Every structure is written in structure tokens, then in C-alpha cells.
């Protein structure tokens, strides 16, 4: 299970590249496979692309191939173990009773990639929250956002908004405004560290006016986060 990082080859680990080069079969969601297509030039290798909602089927296919003795790479964007495919893959292997050697290759997750584009907003305690309510009830997501707001955590928001799912990010903004100043810095990074990168720093009161979609990670500062020139910084607490 390989985390390919944010999408640009330069941001991929050496181990990820090695494993991608050696595998007999490489499989993953088609957008991610397209991003690394140029690396997959081993003529012996089979590349299998799949659609977004076929995660379980994809894992069953990988399990079957691995069970037959093939070396198979399942690609996730960012890190495979952070809202990626590592968990479901291990669950499927367990359910099917297939015992094969497994390697999980970590990658640069979107929160780290977006933070690097913005400055240093994750210097203190932070939580990641995914606003996708396909697999998690919205009530639970909302509760976690509220507790993170109350705990003065920086929030890194994954899956912030899709074409069908537009109200959740507005609700996140309203919850945060109960606990934090309207001037709290909010960073919005689209296509972090890959082609088409867009970086914007806004405020808690205004950030939902910016373009936010499924290619975007939103980082909401804590009560201490500040803007230094063009950077968003959450102080660690050092005395200067
Ligand atoms: N496993 C991935 C996350 C998958 S969830 C990881 O560790 O990064 C998909 C969400 O990740 C997207 O909706 C978006 O919020 C975020 N994301 C992934 N790649 C991104 C990038 N290059 N720039 C900004 N956000 C990204």
C-alpha cells in the first residue's frame, strides 16, 4: 500500500518509487494513476484503474492477486493510512483469510503538503477532520469539529466541499465562530505541491467565499495563529 504524496513525483518517497517500479500489478483510483503514469514504464507491469466508489472491490481484487503470489501495489494519494486504502485493505485480507506479506509505504499527507504551502500553521496540536459523510454520520463529524474548536486545536479539513455537499463547510465556519475570533487566519490550498497549485490565506469570517472543492485542504488556525508577511504561522510558544 503506497502513499504517493500530493501528486508530484518529486514529493514521493524513494521507497514509494522503488515499490512502484518493481510491482507486477499497480492499481488505484484513476486520477491518482494518471498522476504517476509516467513512472509506470515497466513493460512487464499491469496497471489496473478503478472508479472512486469501488474501494472494496478494488481491495478484493488486490487480495486475490496477492494470494496467487503476485506483487501488487495499491496506490493512495497522500498517505495510504490517512483517509486512504490501508485500513480497508487490511480488513479485506483478514476477512478473506489471505496471509501475505504487507508493506505500507507512508507518504506526504495533504495536511503536511498544504501546511508547507502556507508557512507553518501546524506547529501546535492539530486535528484532521474529513467532512465526507458518505461513511461517517454528519452528527459525529459535527461533534468532533465542535470539540476541536473548544479544545483550541488547529483544524486541517480534508474533503471540505463537493458539488453535492456544500453546506458542511458553512456549518464548520459557524461552529468555529462560536469559539474563535472572526479574524482567525484560514489557509486554503488547492492542488498542494502539484500542477495547478493555488494558495490563499483568508479569515474565519470570510473563507467560505473562496473556491473550495475536493482538491482543496483547508487549515483553520487556533487562537494564536497569525500572519507573518505572506506566511500563516501557529506559534509553538518559544520566547523570542
Ligand atoms: N490519503 C490522502 C487523503 C485522501 S482524502 C492524504 O493523506 O492526503 C482526499 C482529500 O485530501 C481531498 O478532498 C483534499 O481535501 C485532500 N487532498 C489530497 N491531495 C491534496 C492536494 N494535493 N492538495 C490539497 N488537498 C489535497
Coordinates of N, CA and C and ligand atoms in Angstrom, one line a residue:
X1 N 0.9 -1.2 0.0 CA 0.0 0.0 0.0 C 0.9 1.2 0.0
X2 N 0.8 2.0 -1.1 CA 1.8 3.1 -1.3 C 1.0 4.4 -1.2
X3 N 1.5 5.3 -0.3 CA 1.1 6.7 -0.3 C 2.0 7.4 -1.3
X4 N 1.3 8.0 -2.3 CA 2.2 8.6 -3.4 C 2.4 10.1 -3.1
X5 N 2.0 10.6 -2.0 CA 2.2 12.0 -1.7 C 1.1 12.8 -2.4
X6 N 1.3 14.2 -2.5 CA 0.3 15.0 -3.1 C 0.1 14.9 -4.6
X7 N 1.0 14.3 -5.3 CA 0.8 14.1 -6.7 C 1.9 14.4 -7.6
X8 N 2.9 15.1 -7.1 CA 4.1 15.5 -7.9 C 5.2 14.4 -7.5
X9 N 5.8 13.9 -8.6 CA 6.8 12.8 -8.3 C 7.9 13.2 -7.3
X10 N 8.2 14.5 -7.4 CA 9.3 14.9 -6.5 C 9.0 14.8 -5.0
X11 N 7.7 14.8 -4.8 CA 7.3 14.7 -3.4 C 7.0 13.3 -2.9
X12 N 7.4 12.4 -3.7 CA 7.1 11.0 -3.4 C 8.4 10.4 -2.7
X13 N 8.2 9.5 -1.8 CA 9.4 8.9 -1.1 C 10.2 8.0 -2.1
X14 N 11.4 7.8 -1.8 CA 12.3 7.0 -2.6 C 11.7 5.6 -2.5
X15 N 11.2 5.1 -1.4 CA 10.7 3.8 -1.2 C 9.4 3.6 -2.1
X16 N 8.6 4.7 -2.1 CA 7.4 4.6 -2.9 C 7.7 4.4 -4.4
X17 N 8.7 5.1 -4.9 CA 9.1 5.0 -6.3 C 9.7 3.6 -6.6
X18 N 10.5 3.1 -5.6 CA 11.1 1.7 -5.8 C 10.0 0.7 -5.9
X19 N 9.0 0.8 -5.0 CA 8.0 -0.3 -4.9 C 7.1 -0.2 -6.2
X20 N 6.8 1.1 -6.7 CA 6.0 1.2 -7.9 C 6.8 0.7 -9.1
X21 N 8.1 0.8 -9.1 CA 8.9 0.3 -10.2 C 8.9 -1.2 -10.3
X22 N 8.9 -1.8 -9.1 CA 9.1 -3.3 -9.0 C 7.8 -4.1 -9.1
X23 N 6.7 -3.5 -8.7 CA 5.4 -4.4 -8.6 C 5.0 -5.0 -9.9
X24 N 4.4 -6.2 -9.9 CA 3.9 -6.8 -11.1 C 2.6 -6.1 -11.5
X25 N 1.8 -5.7 -10.5 CA 0.5 -5.1 -10.8 C 0.4 -3.8 -10.0
X26 N 0.0 -2.7 -10.6 CA -0.3 -1.4 -9.9 C -1.7 -1.1 -10.1
X27 N -2.4 -0.8 -9.0 CA -3.8 -0.5 -9.1 C -4.2 0.7 -8.2
X28 N -5.2 1.4 -8.6 CA -5.7 2.6 -7.8 C -6.7 3.4 -8.5
X29 N -7.2 4.4 -7.9 CA -8.2 5.3 -8.5 C -7.6 6.0 -9.7
X30 N -8.4 6.1 -10.7 CA -7.8 6.5 -12.0 C -7.1 7.9 -12.0
X31 N -7.6 8.8 -11.2 CA -7.0 10.2 -11.1 C -5.6 10.0 -10.6
X32 N -5.4 9.2 -9.6 CA -4.1 9.0 -9.0 C -3.1 8.3 -9.9
X33 N -3.7 7.3 -10.6 CA -2.8 6.5 -11.5 C -2.4 7.4 -12.6
X34 N -3.3 8.3 -13.1 CA -2.9 9.3 -14.2 C -1.7 10.1 -13.7
X35 N -1.7 10.6 -12.4 CA -0.6 11.4 -11.9 C 0.7 10.8 -11.9
X36 N 0.7 9.4 -11.8 CA 2.0 8.7 -11.8 C 2.3 7.9 -13.0
X37 N 1.4 8.0 -14.0 CA 1.5 7.2 -15.2 C 2.9 7.2 -15.8
X38 N 3.6 8.3 -15.8 CA 4.9 8.4 -16.4 C 6.0 7.6 -15.7
X39 N 5.7 7.2 -14.4 CA 6.6 6.4 -13.7 C 6.4 4.9 -14.0
X40 N 5.3 4.6 -14.6 CA 5.0 3.2 -14.7 C 5.4 2.7 -16.1
X41 N 6.7 2.6 -16.4 CA 7.1 2.3 -17.7 C 7.8 0.9 -17.8
X42 N 7.5 0.1 -16.8 CA 7.9 -1.3 -16.8 C 7.0 -2.1 -17.7
X43 N 7.4 -2.6 -18.9 CA 6.5 -3.3 -19.8 C 5.9 -4.6 -19.2
X44 N 6.6 -5.1 -18.2 CA 6.0 -6.3 -17.6 C 4.9 -6.1 -16.6
X45 N 4.7 -4.8 -16.3 CA 3.8 -4.4 -15.3 C 2.3 -4.2 -15.8
X46 N 1.4 -4.7 -15.0 CA 0.0 -4.5 -15.4 C -0.6 -3.3 -14.5
X47 N -1.3 -2.4 -15.2 CA -1.9 -1.3 -14.5 C -3.4 -1.4 -14.5
X48 N -4.0 -1.4 -13.4 CA -5.5 -1.5 -13.3 C -6.1 -0.3 -12.7
X49 N -6.9 0.5 -13.4 CA -7.5 1.7 -12.8 C -8.9 1.3 -12.4
X50 N -9.4 2.1 -11.4 CA -10.8 1.8 -10.9 C -11.5 3.1 -10.6
X51 N -12.8 3.0 -10.4 CA -13.6 4.2 -10.1 C -13.5 4.5 -8.6
X52 N -14.1 5.7 -8.3 CA -14.0 6.3 -6.9 C -14.7 5.4 -5.9
X53 N -15.8 4.9 -6.3 CA -16.6 4.2 -5.2 C -16.5 2.7 -5.2
X54 N -15.4 2.2 -5.8 CA -15.3 0.8 -5.9 C -14.2 0.3 -5.0
X55 N -14.0 1.0 -3.8 CA -12.9 0.7 -2.9 C -12.8 -0.8 -2.5
X56 N -14.0 -1.3 -2.1 CA -14.0 -2.7 -1.5 C -13.7 -3.7 -2.6
X57 N -14.3 -3.5 -3.8 CA -14.0 -4.4 -4.9 C -12.5 -4.4 -5.3
X58 N -12.0 -3.1 -5.3 CA -10.5 -3.0 -5.6 C -9.7 -3.8 -4.7
X59 N -10.0 -3.7 -3.4 CA -9.3 -4.4 -2.4 C -9.4 -5.9 -2.5
X60 N -10.6 -6.4 -2.9 CA -10.8 -7.8 -3.1 C -10.0 -8.3 -4.2
X61 N -9.9 -7.5 -5.3 CA -9.1 -7.9 -6.4 C -7.6 -8.0 -6.0
X62 N -7.1 -7.0 -5.3 CA -5.7 -7.0 -4.8 C -5.5 -8.2 -4.0
X63 N -6.4 -8.5 -3.1 CA -6.2 -9.6 -2.1 C -6.1 -10.9 -3.0
X64 N -6.9 -11.1 -4.0 CA -6.9 -12.3 -4.8 C -5.6 -12.4 -5.5
X65 N -5.1 -11.3 -6.1 CA -3.9 -11.4 -6.9 C -2.7 -11.7 -5.9
X66 N -2.7 -11.0 -4.8 CA -1.6 -11.2 -3.8 C -1.6 -12.6 -3.3
X67 N -2.8 -13.2 -3.1 CA -3.0 -14.6 -2.6 C -2.4 -15.5 -3.7
X68 N -2.5 -15.2 -5.0 CA -1.9 -16.0 -6.0 C -0.4 -15.9 -6.2
X69 N 0.1 -14.9 -5.4 CA 1.6 -14.8 -5.4 C 2.1 -13.6 -6.2
X70 N 1.2 -12.7 -6.7 CA 1.7 -11.5 -7.4 C 2.1 -10.5 -6.4
X71 N 3.1 -9.6 -6.8 CA 3.3 -8.4 -6.0 C 2.4 -7.3 -6.6
X72 N 1.6 -6.8 -5.7 CA 0.6 -5.8 -6.1 C 0.8 -4.5 -5.3
X73 N 0.7 -3.4 -6.0 CA 0.7 -2.1 -5.3 C -0.7 -1.5 -5.4
X74 N -1.2 -1.1 -4.3 CA -2.4 -0.3 -4.2 C -2.1 1.1 -3.9
X75 N -2.4 2.0 -4.8 CA -1.9 3.4 -4.6 C -3.0 4.3 -3.9
X76 N -2.6 5.0 -2.9 CA -3.4 6.1 -2.3 C -2.8 7.4 -2.6
X77 N -3.5 8.5 -2.6 CA -2.9 9.8 -2.6 C -2.4 10.1 -1.2
X78 N -1.5 11.0 -1.1 CA -1.0 11.4 0.2 C -0.4 10.2 1.0
X79 N -1.0 9.9 2.1 CA -0.5 8.8 2.9 C -1.6 7.7 2.8
X80 N -1.2 6.5 2.7 CA -2.2 5.4 2.5 C -3.0 5.1 3.7
X81 N -2.4 5.5 4.9 CA -3.1 5.2 6.1 C -3.9 6.4 6.7
X82 N -4.0 7.5 5.9 CA -4.7 8.7 6.4 C -5.9 8.9 5.4
X83 N -7.1 8.5 5.7 CA -8.2 8.5 4.8 C -7.8 7.9 3.5
X84 N -7.0 6.8 3.6 CA -6.5 6.2 2.3 C -7.0 4.7 2.3
X85 N -6.3 3.8 1.7 CA -6.8 2.5 1.4 C -6.2 1.5 2.4
X86 N -5.2 1.9 3.2 CA -4.5 0.8 4.0 C -5.5 0.1 5.0
X87 N -6.4 0.8 5.6 CA -7.3 0.2 6.6 C -8.2 -0.8 6.0
X88 N -8.9 -0.4 4.9 CA -9.9 -1.3 4.3 C -9.1 -2.5 3.7
X89 N -7.9 -2.3 3.2 CA -7.2 -3.4 2.6 C -6.8 -4.5 3.7
X90 N -6.4 -4.0 4.8 CA -6.1 -5.0 5.9 C -7.3 -5.7 6.4
X91 N -8.5 -5.0 6.4 CA -9.7 -5.6 6.8 C -10.1 -6.7 5.8
X92 N -10.0 -6.4 4.5 CA -10.3 -7.4 3.5 C -9.4 -8.6 3.6
X93 N -8.1 -8.4 3.7 CA -7.2 -9.5 3.8 C -7.6 -10.4 5.0
X94 N -7.9 -9.8 6.1 CA -8.3 -10.5 7.3 C -9.6 -11.3 7.1
X95 N -10.6 -10.6 6.5 CA -11.9 -11.3 6.2 C -11.7 -12.5 5.3
X96 N -10.9 -12.4 4.3 CA -10.7 -13.4 3.3 C -9.7 -14.5 3.8
X97 N -9.1 -14.2 4.9 CA -8.1 -15.2 5.4 C -6.9 -15.4 4.5
X98 N -6.5 -14.3 3.9 CA -5.3 -14.3 3.0 C -4.1 -13.8 3.7
X99 N -3.1 -14.7 3.9 CA -1.9 -14.3 4.7 C -0.8 -14.1 3.7
X100 N -0.5 -12.8 3.4 CA 0.6 -12.4 2.5 C 1.4 -11.3 3.2
X101 N 2.7 -11.2 2.8 CA 3.5 -10.1 3.4 C 2.9 -8.8 2.9
X102 N 2.8 -7.8 3.9 CA 2.2 -6.5 3.5 C 3.2 -5.4 3.9
X103 N 3.4 -4.5 3.0 CA 4.2 -3.3 3.3 C 3.4 -2.0 3.1
X104 N 3.4 -1.2 4.1 CA 2.7 0.1 4.0 C 3.7 1.2 3.9
X105 N 3.7 1.9 2.7 CA 4.8 2.9 2.5 C 4.1 4.3 2.7
X106 N 4.6 5.0 3.7 CA 4.0 6.3 4.0 C 4.3 7.3 3.0
X107 N 3.4 8.3 3.0 CA 3.6 9.4 2.0 C 3.2 10.8 2.6
X108 N 3.5 11.8 1.9 CA 3.2 13.2 2.5 C 1.7 13.4 2.4
X109 N 1.1 13.5 3.5 CA -0.4 13.7 3.5 C -0.7 15.2 3.2
X110 N -2.0 15.3 2.8 CA -2.4 16.7 2.3 C -2.3 17.7 3.4
X111 N -2.4 17.4 4.7 CA -2.3 18.4 5.7 C -0.8 18.9 5.7
X112 N 0.1 18.0 5.6 CA 1.6 18.4 5.6 C 1.9 19.2 4.3
X113 N 1.3 18.7 3.2 CA 1.6 19.4 1.9 C 1.0 20.8 2.0
X114 N -0.2 20.9 2.4 CA -0.9 22.3 2.5 C -0.2 23.2 3.5
X115 N 0.2 22.6 4.6 CA 0.9 23.4 5.6 C 2.2 24.0 5.1
X116 N 2.9 23.2 4.3 CA 4.2 23.7 3.7 C 3.9 24.8 2.7
X117 N 2.8 24.8 2.1 CA 2.5 25.9 1.1 C 2.1 27.2 1.8
X118 N 1.6 27.0 3.0 CA 1.1 28.2 3.8 C 2.1 28.8 4.7
X119 N 3.1 28.0 5.2 CA 4.1 28.5 6.1 C 4.2 27.5 7.2
X120 N 3.7 27.7 8.4 CA 3.9 26.8 9.5 C 2.6 26.8 10.4
X121 N 1.5 26.4 9.8 CA 0.2 26.5 10.6 C 0.0 25.3 11.5
X122 N 0.8 24.2 11.4 CA 0.5 23.0 12.2 C 1.6 22.9 13.3
X123 N 2.2 24.0 13.7 CA 3.3 23.9 14.7 C 2.8 23.5 16.1
X124 N 1.5 23.5 16.3 CA 1.0 23.1 17.6 C -0.1 22.1 17.4
X125 N -0.7 21.6 18.4 CA -1.6 20.5 18.3 C -2.7 20.8 17.3
X126 N -2.9 19.8 16.5 CA -4.0 19.9 15.4 C -4.8 18.7 15.3
X127 N -6.0 18.8 14.7 CA -6.7 17.6 14.3 C -7.0 17.7 12.9
X128 N -7.2 16.5 12.3 CA -7.7 16.4 10.9 C -9.1 16.0 11.0
X129 N -9.9 16.5 10.2 CA -11.3 16.1 10.1 C -11.7 16.0 8.6
X130 N -12.4 14.9 8.2 CA -12.9 14.8 6.9 C -14.4 15.2 6.9
X131 N -14.8 16.0 6.0 CA -16.2 16.4 6.0 C -17.0 15.5 5.2
X132 N -16.4 14.4 4.6 CA -17.2 13.5 3.8 C -18.1 12.7 4.7
X133 N -19.4 12.7 4.5 CA -20.3 12.0 5.4 C -20.9 10.7 4.7
X134 N -20.1 10.3 3.7 CA -20.5 9.0 3.0 C -20.4 7.8 4.0
X135 N -19.4 7.8 4.8 CA -19.1 6.7 5.6 C -19.2 7.0 7.1
X136 N -19.4 8.3 7.4 CA -19.4 8.8 8.8 C -20.7 9.7 8.9
X137 N -21.5 9.5 9.9 CA -22.7 10.3 10.1 C -22.3 11.8 10.3
X138 N -23.0 12.7 9.7 CA -22.7 14.1 9.9 C -22.8 14.5 11.3
X139 N -23.7 14.0 12.1 CA -23.8 14.3 13.6 C -22.4 14.1 14.3
X140 N -21.7 13.0 13.9 CA -20.5 12.7 14.6 C -19.4 13.6 14.1
X141 N -19.4 14.0 12.8 CA -18.4 14.9 12.3 C -18.5 16.2 13.0
X142 N -19.8 16.7 13.1 CA -20.1 18.0 13.7 C -19.6 18.0 15.2
X143 N -19.9 16.9 15.9 CA -19.4 16.8 17.3 C -17.9 16.9 17.4
X144 N -17.2 16.3 16.5 CA -15.7 16.3 16.5 C -15.2 17.7 16.2
X145 N -15.9 18.4 15.2 CA -15.5 19.8 14.9 C -15.7 20.7 16.1
X146 N -16.8 20.5 16.8 CA -17.1 21.3 17.9 C -16.1 21.1 19.0
X147 N -15.7 19.9 19.3 CA -14.8 19.6 20.4 C -13.4 20.1 20.0
X148 N -13.0 20.0 18.7 CA -11.7 20.5 18.3 C -11.7 22.0 18.5
X149 N -12.8 22.6 18.1 CA -13.0 24.1 18.3 C -12.8 24.5 19.8
X150 N -13.5 23.8 20.6 CA -13.5 24.1 22.0 C -12.1 23.8 22.6
X151 N -11.4 22.8 22.1 CA -10.0 22.5 22.5 C -8.9 23.4 22.0
X152 N -9.3 24.4 21.2 CA -8.4 25.3 20.5 C -7.3 24.6 19.7
X153 N -7.7 23.5 19.1 CA -6.9 22.8 18.1 C -6.9 23.6 16.8
X154 N -5.8 23.5 16.1 CA -5.8 23.9 14.6 C -6.5 22.8 13.9
X155 N -7.3 23.1 12.9 CA -8.1 22.1 12.2 C -7.5 22.0 10.8
X156 N -7.2 20.8 10.3 CA -6.9 20.5 8.9 C -8.1 19.8 8.3
X157 N -8.8 20.4 7.4 CA -10.1 19.9 6.9 C -9.9 19.2 5.6
X158 N -10.1 17.9 5.5 CA -10.0 17.2 4.3 C -11.4 17.0 3.7
X159 N -11.5 16.8 2.4 CA -12.8 16.6 1.7 C -13.8 17.7 2.1
X160 N -13.4 19.0 2.0 CA -14.2 20.1 2.6 C -15.5 20.3 1.9
X161 N -15.6 20.1 0.6 CA -16.8 20.5 -0.1 C -16.8 19.8 -1.5
X162 N -17.9 19.3 -1.9 CA -18.0 18.7 -3.2 C -19.2 19.4 -3.9
X163 N -19.5 19.0 -5.2 CA -20.6 19.6 -5.9 C -21.9 19.4 -5.2
X164 N -22.1 18.2 -4.6 CA -23.3 17.9 -4.0 C -23.3 18.3 -2.5
X165 N -22.1 18.4 -1.9 CA -22.0 18.6 -0.5 C -21.4 20.0 -0.2
X166 N -22.3 21.0 0.0 CA -21.8 22.4 0.1 C -22.1 23.0 1.4
X167 N -23.0 22.5 2.2 CA -23.4 23.2 3.4 C -22.5 22.9 4.6
X168 N -21.8 21.8 4.6 CA -21.0 21.3 5.7 C -19.9 22.3 6.1
X169 N -19.2 22.9 5.1 CA -18.1 23.8 5.4 C -18.6 25.1 6.0
X170 N -19.9 25.5 5.6 CA -20.5 26.7 6.2 C -20.8 26.4 7.7
X171 N -21.3 25.2 8.0 CA -21.6 24.8 9.3 C -20.3 24.8 10.2
X172 N -19.2 24.3 9.6 CA -17.9 24.3 10.3 C -17.5 25.7 10.7
X173 N -17.7 26.6 9.7 CA -17.4 28.0 10.0 C -18.2 28.6 11.1
X174 N -19.5 28.3 11.1 CA -20.4 28.8 12.2 C -20.0 28.2 13.6
X175 N -19.7 26.9 13.6 CA -19.3 26.3 14.9 C -18.0 27.0 15.4
X176 N -17.0 27.1 14.5 CA -15.7 27.7 14.9 C -15.9 29.2 15.4
X177 N -16.8 29.9 14.7 CA -17.0 31.3 15.1 C -17.6 31.4 16.6
X178 N -18.2 30.3 17.1 CA -18.7 30.3 18.5 C -17.5 30.4 19.4
X179 N -16.3 29.9 19.0 CA -15.2 29.8 19.9 C -14.0 30.7 19.5
X180 N -13.9 31.1 18.3 CA -12.7 31.9 17.8 C -13.1 33.2 17.1
X181 N -12.1 34.1 17.2 CA -12.3 35.4 16.6 C -12.6 35.3 15.1
X182 N -13.4 36.2 14.5 CA -13.6 36.2 13.1 C -12.3 36.5 12.3
X183 N -11.3 37.0 12.9 CA -10.1 37.3 12.2 C -9.1 36.1 12.2
X184 N -9.5 35.0 12.8 CA -8.6 33.8 12.8 C -8.1 33.5 11.4
X185 N -6.8 33.3 11.2 CA -6.4 33.0 9.8 C -6.9 31.6 9.4
X186 N -7.3 31.6 8.1 CA -7.6 30.3 7.5 C -6.9 30.2 6.2
X187 N -6.2 29.1 6.0 CA -5.4 28.8 4.8 C -6.2 27.9 3.9
X188 N -6.3 28.2 2.6 CA -7.0 27.3 1.6 C -6.0 26.9 0.5
X189 N -5.7 25.6 0.4 CA -4.7 25.2 -0.6 C -5.3 24.2 -1.5
X190 N -5.3 24.5 -2.8 CA -5.9 23.7 -3.8 C -4.7 23.1 -4.6
X191 N -4.7 21.8 -4.8 CA -3.7 21.1 -5.6 C -2.3 21.4 -5.0
X192 N -2.2 21.2 -3.7 CA -0.9 21.5 -3.0 C 0.2 20.6 -3.6
X193 N 1.3 21.3 -3.9 CA 2.6 20.6 -4.4 C 2.3 19.7 -5.6
X194 N 1.4 20.2 -6.4 CA 1.2 19.5 -7.7 C 0.8 20.6 -8.7
X195 N 0.7 20.2 -10.0 CA 0.3 21.1 -11.0 C -1.1 21.8 -10.6
X196 N -1.1 23.1 -10.9 CA -2.4 23.8 -10.6 C -2.5 24.3 -9.2
X197 N -1.3 24.4 -8.4 CA -1.4 24.8 -7.0 C -2.0 26.2 -6.9
X198 N -2.9 26.3 -5.9 CA -3.4 27.7 -5.6 C -3.4 27.8 -4.1
X199 N -2.9 28.9 -3.6 CA -2.8 29.1 -2.1 C -3.4 30.4 -1.8
X200 N -4.3 30.4 -0.7 CA -5.0 31.6 -0.4 C -5.1 31.7 1.2
X201 N -4.8 32.8 1.7 CA -5.0 33.0 3.2 C -6.1 34.0 3.4
X202 N -7.1 33.5 4.2 CA -8.3 34.3 4.4 C -8.6 34.4 5.9
X203 N -9.8 34.6 6.3 CA -10.1 34.7 7.7 C -11.3 33.8 8.0
X204 N -11.5 33.5 9.3 CA -12.7 32.6 9.6 C -14.0 33.3 9.2
X205 N -14.1 34.6 9.2 CA -15.4 35.2 8.8 C -15.6 35.0 7.3
X206 N -14.5 35.1 6.5 CA -14.7 35.2 5.0 C -14.3 34.0 4.2
X207 N -13.7 33.0 4.8 CA -13.0 32.0 3.9 C -13.9 31.2 3.0
X208 N -15.2 31.0 3.4 CA -16.1 30.2 2.6 C -16.5 30.9 1.3
X209 N -16.0 32.2 1.1 CA -16.3 32.9 -0.2 C -15.3 32.4 -1.2
X210 N -14.2 31.8 -0.8 CA -13.1 31.4 -1.7 C -13.5 30.1 -2.4
X211 N -12.8 29.8 -3.5 CA -13.1 28.5 -4.1 C -12.6 27.3 -3.3
X212 N -13.5 26.4 -2.9 CA -13.2 25.3 -2.1 C -13.8 24.1 -2.7
X213 N -13.0 23.0 -3.0 CA -13.6 21.8 -3.6 C -12.9 20.6 -3.1
X214 N -13.1 19.5 -3.8 CA -12.5 18.2 -3.3 C -11.0 18.1 -3.6
X215 N -10.4 19.1 -4.2 CA -9.0 19.2 -4.5 C -8.3 20.1 -3.5
X216 N -9.1 20.5 -2.5 CA -8.6 21.5 -1.5 C -8.5 21.0 -0.1
X217 N -7.5 21.5 0.6 CA -7.4 21.3 2.0 C -7.5 22.7 2.7
X218 N -8.3 22.7 3.8 CA -8.5 24.0 4.5 C -7.9 23.9 5.9
X219 N -7.0 24.8 6.2 CA -6.4 24.8 7.6 C -6.9 26.0 8.4
X220 N -7.6 25.7 9.4 CA -8.2 26.8 10.3 C -7.2 27.0 11.5
X221 N -6.7 28.2 11.7 CA -5.8 28.4 12.8 C -6.4 28.3 14.2
X222 N -5.6 28.2 15.2 CA -6.1 28.3 16.6 C -6.1 29.7 17.0
X223 N -6.3 30.0 18.3 CA -6.5 31.3 18.8 C -5.1 32.1 18.7
X224 N -4.0 31.4 18.5 CA -2.7 32.1 18.5 C -2.2 32.3 17.1
X225 N -2.8 31.6 16.1 CA -2.2 31.6 14.7 C -2.2 33.1 14.2
X226 N -1.1 33.4 13.5 CA -1.0 34.8 13.0 C -0.4 34.8 11.6
X227 N -0.5 35.9 10.9 CA 0.1 36.1 9.6 C 1.4 36.9 9.7
X228 N 2.4 36.3 9.2 CA 3.7 36.9 9.2 C 4.1 37.1 7.7
X229 N 4.0 38.3 7.2 CA 4.2 38.6 5.8 C 3.2 37.8 5.0
X230 N 3.7 36.9 4.2 CA 2.8 36.1 3.4 C 2.6 34.7 4.0
X231 N 3.1 34.5 5.2 CA 3.0 33.1 5.8 C 2.0 33.1 6.9
X232 N 1.4 31.9 7.1 CA 0.5 31.6 8.2 C 1.2 30.8 9.2
X233 N 1.3 31.3 10.4 CA 2.2 30.6 11.4 C 1.4 30.5 12.7
X234 N 1.5 29.2 13.3 CA 0.9 29.0 14.6 C 2.1 28.9 15.6
X235 N 2.3 29.8 16.5 CA 3.4 29.8 17.4 C 3.5 28.5 18.2
X236 N 4.7 28.0 18.4 CA 4.9 26.8 19.3 C 4.9 27.3 20.7
X237 N 5.3 28.6 20.9 CA 5.4 29.1 22.3 C 6.8 29.5 22.7
X238 N 7.7 29.4 21.8 CA 9.1 29.8 22.2 C 9.1 31.3 22.5
X239 N 9.9 31.7 23.4 CA 10.1 33.2 23.7 C 11.2 33.7 22.8
X240 N 10.9 34.8 22.2 CA 12.0 35.4 21.3 C 12.7 36.6 21.9
Ligands
LIG1 N1 -4.8 9.9 1.8 C1 -4.9 11.3 1.5 C2 -6.3 11.9 1.8 C3 -7.4 11.4 0.9 S1 -8.9 12.2 1.3 C4 -3.8 12.1 2.2 O1 -3.1 11.6 3.1 O2 -3.5 13.2 1.8 C5 -9.0 13.3 -0.1 C6 -8.8 14.7 0.3 O3 -7.4 15.0 0.6 C7 -9.2 15.8 -0.7 O4 -10.6 16.0 -0.8 C8 -8.5 17.0 -0.2 O5 -9.1 17.6 0.9 C9 -7.2 16.4 0.3 N2 -6.1 16.4 -0.7 C10 -5.4 15.4 -1.2 N3 -4.4 15.8 -2.0 C11 -4.4 17.2 -2.0 C12 -3.6 18.2 -2.6 N4 -2.6 17.9 -3.4 N5 -3.9 19.5 -2.3 C13 -4.9 19.8 -1.4 N6 -5.7 18.9 -0.9 C14 -5.4 17.6 -1.1

